[in-house]
């Protein structure tokens, strides 16, 4: 809900293997860049917006994310966020939706996750 993106609001949370929160984030403009001064329409917004996953990792309360940490995110990560996750030692990705399943960015992320042995799965609500 914190994201100013009128179309796609994404949140992310990084946790240790013991479920201690390391960092949270949402999609938005970088620090010092006013939400009102940059475009929120595609494809222009992609030139400026920091993704929720990136912000969660950068906003981490731990300089180096704990090896084996997990990230919970609204949407399946793009290739750039996937690269950052791999470099920081994230071992599992749990997402709510993969609306852009067949886009090249998600395909590249899946390929890197598979090569590095990163688990990823879609969270399914249990009704009841």
Tab-separated table of C-alpha atoms in Angstrom:
chain	number	residue	atom	x	y	z
A	1	UNK	CA	0.000	0.000	0.000
A	2	UNK	CA	3.001	2.342	0.402
A	3	UNK	CA	3.885	2.263	-3.279
A	4	UNK	CA	2.760	5.265	-5.283
A	5	UNK	CA	2.522	3.172	-8.460
A	6	UNK	CA	-1.092	3.580	-9.600
A	7	UNK	CA	-1.160	0.214	-11.403
A	8	UNK	CA	1.202	-2.239	-9.696
A	9	UNK	CA	1.927	-2.163	-5.974
A	10	UNK	CA	4.519	-4.681	-4.885
A	11	UNK	CA	5.913	-5.464	-1.437
A	12	UNK	CA	8.721	-7.741	-0.270
A	13	UNK	CA	10.136	-9.021	3.014
A	14	UNK	CA	13.467	-10.801	3.604
A	15	UNK	CA	13.694	-13.165	6.584
A	16	UNK	CA	16.323	-15.393	8.195
A	17	UNK	CA	15.875	-19.170	8.247
A	18	UNK	CA	14.340	-18.587	11.728
A	19	UNK	CA	11.806	-16.079	10.288
A	20	UNK	CA	13.444	-12.983	11.791
A	21	UNK	CA	12.732	-9.997	9.523
A	22	UNK	CA	15.885	-8.597	7.927
A	23	UNK	CA	14.345	-6.026	5.612
A	24	UNK	CA	11.145	-4.868	3.939
A	25	UNK	CA	10.543	-2.844	0.803
A	26	UNK	CA	8.070	-1.752	-1.834
A	27	UNK	CA	8.372	-0.554	-5.423
A	28	UNK	CA	9.134	3.134	-5.642
A	29	UNK	CA	11.455	5.854	-6.804
A	30	UNK	CA	15.029	5.973	-5.453
A	31	UNK	CA	15.845	8.243	-2.518
A	32	UNK	CA	15.981	11.864	-3.547
A	33	UNK	CA	13.700	11.329	-6.551
A	34	UNK	CA	10.197	12.648	-5.926
A	35	UNK	CA	7.338	10.335	-6.868
A	36	UNK	CA	5.690	13.346	-8.477
A	37	UNK	CA	8.624	14.182	-10.770
A	38	UNK	CA	9.026	10.818	-12.516
A	39	UNK	CA	6.648	8.846	-14.763
A	40	UNK	CA	4.504	5.993	-13.462
A	41	UNK	CA	3.567	4.679	-16.918
A	42	UNK	CA	5.093	1.788	-18.843
A	43	UNK	CA	7.701	1.498	-20.171
A	44	UNK	CA	9.150	4.743	-18.767
A	45	UNK	CA	8.693	3.858	-15.091
A	46	UNK	CA	10.998	0.836	-15.476
A	47	UNK	CA	13.894	3.201	-16.126
A	48	UNK	CA	13.544	4.695	-12.634
A	49	UNK	CA	11.639	2.503	-10.173
A	50	UNK	CA	13.446	0.389	-7.584
A	51	UNK	CA	11.656	-2.933	-7.228
A	52	UNK	CA	10.293	-4.076	-3.871
A	53	UNK	CA	12.758	-6.983	-3.673
A	54	UNK	CA	15.708	-4.653	-4.282
A	55	UNK	CA	14.464	-2.232	-1.638
A	56	UNK	CA	13.915	-5.037	0.889
A	57	UNK	CA	17.493	-6.216	0.421
A	58	UNK	CA	18.976	-2.701	0.417
A	59	UNK	CA	16.885	-1.714	3.464
A	60	UNK	CA	18.052	-4.791	5.331
A	61	UNK	CA	18.975	-4.313	8.982
A	62	UNK	CA	21.876	-6.674	8.334
A	63	UNK	CA	24.759	-5.467	6.141
A	64	UNK	CA	25.191	-8.955	4.719
A	65	UNK	CA	22.001	-10.935	4.423
A	66	UNK	CA	22.174	-14.205	6.285
A	67	UNK	CA	23.084	-17.044	3.964
A	68	UNK	CA	19.978	-19.124	3.524
A	69	UNK	CA	17.527	-16.265	3.932
A	70	UNK	CA	14.133	-16.260	2.209
A	71	UNK	CA	12.273	-13.499	0.450
A	72	UNK	CA	8.506	-13.153	0.313
A	73	UNK	CA	7.277	-10.975	-2.544
A	74	UNK	CA	4.044	-10.003	-4.245
A	75	UNK	CA	5.259	-10.793	-7.778
A	76	UNK	CA	7.819	-13.230	-9.163
A	77	UNK	CA	11.160	-11.394	-9.296
A	78	UNK	CA	12.732	-9.983	-12.451
A	79	UNK	CA	16.210	-10.965	-13.617
A	80	UNK	CA	17.892	-7.949	-11.985
A	81	UNK	CA	16.394	-8.651	-8.571
A	82	UNK	CA	17.237	-12.347	-9.027
A	83	UNK	CA	20.898	-11.474	-9.618
A	84	UNK	CA	20.959	-9.418	-6.428
A	85	UNK	CA	19.315	-12.276	-4.488
A	86	UNK	CA	21.928	-14.729	-5.740
A	87	UNK	CA	24.798	-12.394	-4.854
A	88	UNK	CA	23.445	-11.866	-1.326
A	89	UNK	CA	22.800	-15.525	-0.557
A	90	UNK	CA	18.989	-15.736	-0.662
A	91	UNK	CA	18.068	-19.418	-0.877
A	92	UNK	CA	14.270	-19.368	-1.276
A	93	UNK	CA	11.725	-17.144	-3.019
A	94	UNK	CA	8.014	-17.242	-2.158
A	95	UNK	CA	5.723	-15.154	-4.364
A	96	UNK	CA	1.977	-14.515	-4.660
A	97	UNK	CA	1.665	-14.102	-8.427
A	98	UNK	CA	3.635	-14.448	-11.631
A	99	UNK	CA	1.488	-12.397	-13.991
A	100	UNK	CA	4.405	-11.896	-16.393
A	101	UNK	CA	5.285	-15.619	-16.406
A	102	UNK	CA	6.439	-15.762	-20.008
A	103	UNK	CA	8.382	-12.469	-20.149
A	104	UNK	CA	12.113	-12.722	-20.793
A	105	UNK	CA	13.023	-11.137	-17.421
A	106	UNK	CA	11.148	-13.810	-15.462
A	107	UNK	CA	12.452	-16.582	-17.692
A	108	UNK	CA	16.017	-15.389	-17.042
A	109	UNK	CA	15.325	-15.252	-13.284
A	110	UNK	CA	14.003	-18.832	-13.316
A	111	UNK	CA	17.032	-20.030	-15.273
A	112	UNK	CA	19.423	-18.419	-12.771
A	113	UNK	CA	17.466	-19.730	-9.769
A	114	UNK	CA	17.494	-23.247	-11.247
A	115	UNK	CA	21.236	-23.089	-11.998
A	116	UNK	CA	22.027	-21.880	-8.470
A	117	UNK	CA	19.653	-24.293	-6.710
A	118	UNK	CA	17.367	-21.555	-5.384
A	119	UNK	CA	13.916	-22.821	-4.379
A	120	UNK	CA	10.991	-20.750	-5.616
A	121	UNK	CA	7.305	-21.401	-5.277
A	122	UNK	CA	3.950	-19.716	-5.475
A	123	UNK	CA	2.197	-19.178	-2.157
A	124	UNK	CA	-1.312	-20.658	-2.151
A	125	UNK	CA	-3.853	-19.452	0.384
A	126	UNK	CA	-5.631	-22.153	2.316
A	127	UNK	CA	-9.297	-21.250	2.612
A	128	UNK	CA	-11.094	-22.068	5.800
